[in-house]
C-alpha positions as MATLAB code, in Angstrom:
seq = 'RRYGLWFRLRKLLLWLLGMYIAIPFLVKLCPAIQAKLVFLNFVRVPYFIDLKRPQDQGLNHTCNYYLQPEEEVTIGVWHTVPAALWKNARGKDQLWFEEALGSSHPVILYLHGNAGTRGGDHRVELYKVLSSLGYHVVTFDYRGWGDSIGSPSERGMTYDALHVFDWIKARSGDNPVYIWGHSLGTGVATNLVRRLCERETPPDALILESPFTNIREEARSHPFSVASTQYFPGFDWFFLDPITTSGIKFANDENVKYISCSLLILHAEDDPVVPFHLGKKLYNIAATSRSFRDYKVQFVPFHTDLGYRHKYIYRSPELPRILREFLGKSEHEHHH';
ca = [
       0.000    0.000    0.000;
       2.853    2.325    0.900;
       4.495    1.431   -2.415;
       1.246    2.320   -4.284;
       1.100    5.704   -2.535;
       4.750    6.416   -3.358;
       4.139    5.406   -6.991;
       1.163    7.807   -7.258;
       3.128   10.614   -5.596;
       6.058   10.054   -7.955;
       3.664   10.125  -10.944;
       2.177   13.399   -9.722;
       5.627   14.966   -9.223;
       6.736   13.871  -12.701;
       3.517   15.298  -14.174;
       4.070   18.629  -12.392;
       7.691   18.708  -13.576;
       6.533   17.944  -17.123;
       4.012   20.814  -16.980;
       6.665   23.123  -15.478;
       8.880   22.435  -18.496;
       6.167   22.129  -21.172;
       4.116   25.284  -20.480;
       6.965   27.789  -21.072;
       7.903   26.047  -24.335;
       4.253   26.013  -25.395;
       3.977   29.763  -24.710;
       7.254   30.390  -26.541;
       6.127   28.409  -29.591;
       2.574   29.866  -29.606;
       2.704   33.577  -28.698;
      -1.084   33.673  -29.237;
      -1.428   31.918  -25.858;
       0.398   34.772  -24.178;
      -1.805   37.294  -26.016;
      -4.884   35.534  -24.612;
      -3.417   35.793  -21.103;
      -2.897   39.551  -21.578;
      -6.404   40.196  -22.953;
      -8.377   37.583  -20.938;
     -11.260   38.475  -23.275;
     -12.616   34.914  -22.927;
     -13.357   35.565  -19.229;
     -16.950   36.816  -19.161;
     -17.743   37.961  -15.644;
     -20.541   38.343  -14.609;
     -21.631   35.418  -16.818;
     -25.392   35.604  -16.989;
     -26.084   39.200  -17.945;
     -27.778   40.288  -21.148;
     -25.615   43.094  -22.541;
     -28.558   44.270  -24.657;
     -30.349   45.160  -21.399;
     -28.204   47.591  -19.349;
     -31.324   48.342  -17.279;
     -30.877   44.911  -15.646;
     -27.705   46.343  -14.053;
     -29.606   49.320  -12.647;
     -28.723   51.545  -15.628;
     -32.226   52.750  -16.478;
     -30.877   55.753  -18.397;
     -28.574   53.755  -20.672;
     -28.993   52.733  -24.307;
     -27.263   49.762  -25.969;
     -25.938   50.389  -29.520;
     -23.894   48.419  -32.054;
     -21.294   50.196  -34.181;
     -19.163   48.854  -37.022;
     -15.571   50.193  -36.994;
     -14.477   47.906  -39.856;
     -15.971   45.268  -42.116;
     -16.681   42.084  -40.128;
     -16.165   43.925  -36.819;
     -19.160   44.924  -34.679;
     -18.819   46.413  -31.210;
     -21.404   46.692  -28.440;
     -21.688   50.181  -26.904;
     -23.468   51.521  -23.818;
     -24.385   55.193  -23.560;
     -25.446   56.418  -20.111;
     -26.851   59.957  -20.034;
     -26.269   62.364  -17.099;
     -28.549   61.669  -14.118;
     -30.299   65.020  -14.757;
     -31.703   63.547  -18.003;
     -32.794   60.303  -16.333;
     -36.555   60.973  -16.428;
     -36.494   62.163  -20.051;
     -34.484   59.107  -21.106;
     -37.076   56.532  -20.057;
     -38.434   54.596  -23.022;
     -36.459   56.636  -25.558;
     -34.812   55.118  -28.637;
     -31.240   55.244  -29.930;
     -31.866   58.409  -31.958;
     -32.914   60.323  -28.818;
     -29.783   59.167  -26.980;
     -27.533   60.154  -29.918;
     -29.113   63.617  -30.048;
     -28.715   63.930  -26.259;
     -24.925   63.939  -26.752;
     -25.401   67.462  -28.114;
     -26.982   68.649  -24.833;
     -24.722   70.895  -22.765;
     -23.058   68.112  -20.740;
     -19.470   66.874  -21.073;
     -18.861   63.342  -22.352;
     -16.521   60.668  -20.947;
     -15.383   57.851  -23.237;
     -14.527   54.992  -20.853;
     -12.033   52.304  -21.975;
     -12.174   49.259  -19.730;
      -9.395   46.850  -18.767;
      -8.915   43.177  -19.620;
     -11.372   40.370  -18.750;
     -15.105   40.807  -18.291;
     -17.352   43.109  -20.312;
     -18.815   46.614  -20.297;
     -21.303   45.195  -17.761;
     -18.668   44.373  -15.102;
     -19.780   45.343  -11.579;
     -17.053   47.907  -10.779;
     -17.454   49.436  -14.254;
     -21.230   49.828  -13.848;
     -20.685   51.489  -10.442;
     -18.283   53.990  -12.007;
     -20.784   54.843  -14.800;
     -23.352   55.584  -12.091;
     -20.943   57.878  -10.218;
     -19.953   59.756  -13.400;
     -23.585   60.071  -14.525;
     -24.538   61.512  -11.120;
     -21.788   64.120  -11.593;
     -23.367   65.296  -14.860;
     -21.375   63.392  -17.500;
     -22.510   61.341  -20.454;
     -20.634   58.032  -20.249;
     -19.978   56.120  -23.466;
     -18.300   52.739  -23.078;
     -17.921   49.674  -25.285;
     -16.481   46.178  -25.538;
     -13.478   45.931  -27.849;
     -13.670   43.411  -30.692;
     -13.545   39.920  -29.187;
     -14.915   41.024  -25.775;
     -18.505   40.590  -24.581;
     -20.894   40.462  -27.543;
     -18.511   42.365  -29.855;
     -17.423   40.500  -32.973;
     -13.806   40.248  -34.165;
     -10.380   39.067  -32.992;
      -8.624   41.042  -30.263;
      -5.348   42.837  -30.978;
      -3.762   46.040  -29.739;
      -4.215   47.661  -33.150;
      -7.864   46.572  -33.305;
      -8.671   47.812  -29.791;
      -7.114   51.197  -30.570;
      -9.018   51.439  -33.847;
     -12.317   50.596  -32.092;
     -11.645   53.377  -29.570;
     -10.838   55.837  -32.370;
     -14.065   54.922  -34.157;
     -16.167   55.497  -31.012;
     -14.378   58.788  -30.269;
     -15.115   60.067  -33.796;
     -18.713   58.862  -33.488;
     -19.081   60.872  -30.235;
     -17.426   63.998  -31.713;
     -19.792   63.917  -34.689;
     -22.731   64.261  -32.245;
     -21.438   66.179  -29.203;
     -21.073   69.656  -30.723;
     -18.794   71.882  -28.614;
     -19.155   69.818  -25.443;
     -15.880   68.681  -23.877;
     -14.966   65.036  -24.508;
     -12.698   63.317  -21.976;
     -11.059   59.901  -22.259;
     -10.847   57.635  -19.212;
      -8.806   54.424  -19.354;
      -8.554   51.819  -16.597;
      -5.790   49.207  -16.257;
      -5.197   47.635  -19.724;
      -7.578   50.331  -21.016;
      -4.920   52.946  -20.137;
      -2.788   51.395  -22.900;
      -5.666   51.784  -25.365;
      -6.287   55.327  -24.067;
      -2.712   56.588  -24.601;
      -2.533   54.883  -28.022;
      -5.762   56.666  -28.952;
      -4.832   60.082  -27.530;
      -1.402   59.987  -29.152;
      -3.116   59.439  -32.518;
      -5.645   62.194  -31.813;
      -2.871   64.644  -30.905;
      -0.907   63.715  -34.036;
      -3.928   64.525  -36.203;
      -4.541   67.687  -34.126;
      -7.924   66.669  -32.654;
      -6.927   66.044  -29.010;
      -9.554   65.264  -26.366;
     -10.197   67.844  -23.656;
      -8.436   65.695  -21.032;
      -7.092   62.210  -20.400;
      -7.715   60.293  -17.154;
      -5.670   57.173  -16.444;
      -6.824   54.951  -13.575;
      -4.328   52.319  -12.336;
      -1.943   52.740  -15.292;
       1.368   50.995  -16.041;
       4.402   52.143  -18.029;
       4.302   49.455  -20.736;
       2.909   45.933  -20.946;
       6.303   44.274  -20.519;
       7.025   46.064  -17.244;
       3.479   45.403  -16.069;
       3.780   41.688  -16.929;
       7.091   41.509  -15.041;
       5.558   43.252  -12.002;
       2.409   41.095  -11.896;
       2.188   38.980   -8.695;
       2.330   35.753  -10.778;
       5.486   36.940  -12.545;
       7.233   38.168   -9.400;
       6.843   34.674   -7.928;
       7.885   32.974  -11.185;
      11.034   35.028  -11.844;
      12.503   33.802   -8.543;
      12.112   30.129   -9.468;
      12.218   30.138  -13.234;
      15.424   30.783  -15.197;
      14.845   32.480  -18.552;
      11.435   33.870  -17.499;
      11.777   36.934  -19.770;
      12.708   34.835  -22.797;
       9.909   32.318  -22.272;
       7.073   34.575  -21.121;
       7.777   38.250  -21.863;
       9.376   38.032  -25.310;
       6.285   36.273  -26.779;
       4.166   39.286  -25.716;
       6.388   41.547  -27.826;
       6.365   38.958  -30.641;
       2.549   39.159  -30.614;
       2.834   42.905  -31.314;
       1.493   43.842  -27.862;
       3.285   46.875  -26.429;
       0.752   49.269  -24.841;
       3.639   51.698  -24.409;
       2.145   54.354  -22.132;
       5.647   55.586  -21.273;
       6.388   56.293  -24.963;
       2.926   57.609  -25.802;
       2.868   60.293  -23.100;
       5.819   61.996  -24.842;
       3.500   62.741  -27.793;
       0.354   63.734  -25.910;
      -0.690   67.340  -25.481;
      -3.807   67.655  -23.289;
      -4.451   67.718  -19.537;
      -3.583   64.428  -17.798;
      -4.900   63.055  -14.493;
      -3.505   59.808  -13.031;
      -5.400   57.991  -10.244;
      -3.732   55.065   -8.464;
      -4.317   53.152   -5.220;
      -1.207   52.388   -3.176;
      -2.512   48.860   -2.420;
      -3.147   47.928   -6.081;
      -2.164   44.225   -6.316;
      -2.525   44.005  -10.132;
      -0.730   47.104  -11.447;
       1.814   48.124   -8.788;
       1.545   51.709   -7.550;
       5.193   52.425   -8.446;
       4.408   51.944  -12.171;
       1.695   54.623  -12.063;
       4.098   56.957  -10.238;
       6.855   56.230  -12.753;
       4.484   57.040  -15.639;
       3.540   60.314  -13.945;
       7.225   61.280  -13.586;
       7.804   60.623  -17.301;
       4.733   62.676  -18.280;
       5.451   65.535  -15.844;
       8.890   66.110  -17.392;
       7.749   65.653  -21.007;
       7.865   68.758  -23.225;
       4.516   67.828  -24.795;
       2.735   68.633  -21.498;
       4.446   71.973  -20.862;
       1.216   73.940  -21.502;
      -1.059   71.446  -19.750;
      -1.931   70.303  -16.269;
      -0.454   66.935  -15.208;
      -1.729   65.643  -11.870;
      -1.142   62.455   -9.853;
      -3.626   61.479   -7.138;
      -2.620   58.574   -4.863;
      -5.155   56.730   -2.687;
      -3.787   55.520    0.636;
      -3.529   51.779    1.358;
      -5.863   52.147    4.367;
      -8.739   53.029    2.014;
      -8.624   49.545    0.454;
      -9.438   50.658   -3.117;
      -6.944   48.176   -4.581;
      -7.160   47.796   -8.395;
     -10.741   48.700   -9.237;
     -12.566   50.446   -6.400;
     -11.395   54.060   -6.724;
     -14.985   54.900   -7.764;
     -15.873   54.460   -4.064;
     -13.780   57.450   -3.033;
     -15.913   60.281   -1.595;
     -13.108   62.580   -2.819;
     -13.544   61.589   -6.482;
     -16.262   64.190   -7.327;
     -14.064   66.990   -5.956;
     -10.934   65.679   -7.723;
     -12.760   65.546  -11.078;
     -14.483   68.893  -10.591;
     -11.196   70.654   -9.820;
      -9.242   68.916  -12.560;
     -11.850   68.951  -15.340;
     -13.077   72.411  -14.378;
      -9.575   73.601  -15.311;
      -9.731   71.606  -18.563;
     -13.113   73.074  -19.458;
     -11.683   76.534  -18.819;
      -8.830   75.743  -21.231;
     -11.358   74.330  -23.701;
     -13.419   77.543  -23.811;
     -10.496   79.950  -24.086;
];
């Protein structure tokens, strides 16, 4: 009996050793696996929600649209109007919501992070906060996320964001349009804003929540990676190089050198997913960049004791004041 137990234990140890050796080689040979681990677009949490019905998530003043950035790509979009328009919005169709973008309220284009959908719990809570503060909130699932059709890629995500931004601008008149990126969405946001600045149509401000410097540094700083680098020789070659091979860079640190609009960075000190020091490092790069010399660059840390971690900054009672002071300045710049 003891021999049988030892045999099973030895089998298990050999299997674990085999996996330990096989997985890195598999990732190295198939960079697409690593891309999937960056995007996590196959993780649909919460699972049982109907994205066509934002009202099921308590968003009674939200309309679901579908836009087509490219042939064979369709993206699902939610548009939440400011709380002041809540009563008027009931029972209205897409055309009413599109026209409402021209009402005298600023618009926030929200770019979410990896995994989940536009209906994720912490995302929905943020839309509610922003709507209560008087903003339109337009958000969407990138191609390959949620009910959006297409294959995910950094280029594709950036193009989807550009398409939605242009769609908003075509309807919002002179109202300020701000871009808010969270986590992986900060990489999409800086890609987008860099392109907008290069074509001389910058947004009125950029807000980065829990940002990193670039995807390689973020991947190296991830809790899984920190543990692995200690025990795994050649970690960079096996795991990080395939990310670059897949064409995934999300180079916030490079992009901020080409961005010219107001920038606000929000980061919790106890963020376990994107370490606080990466957000601070990005701020230091932006603050010394010549492209921001005429614009406000602000970094707001949230103390560990608050427990906001990676995705709960929306809970901060200070957030309305922070946005009012920061965006009030941006609106002033916008009108002069």
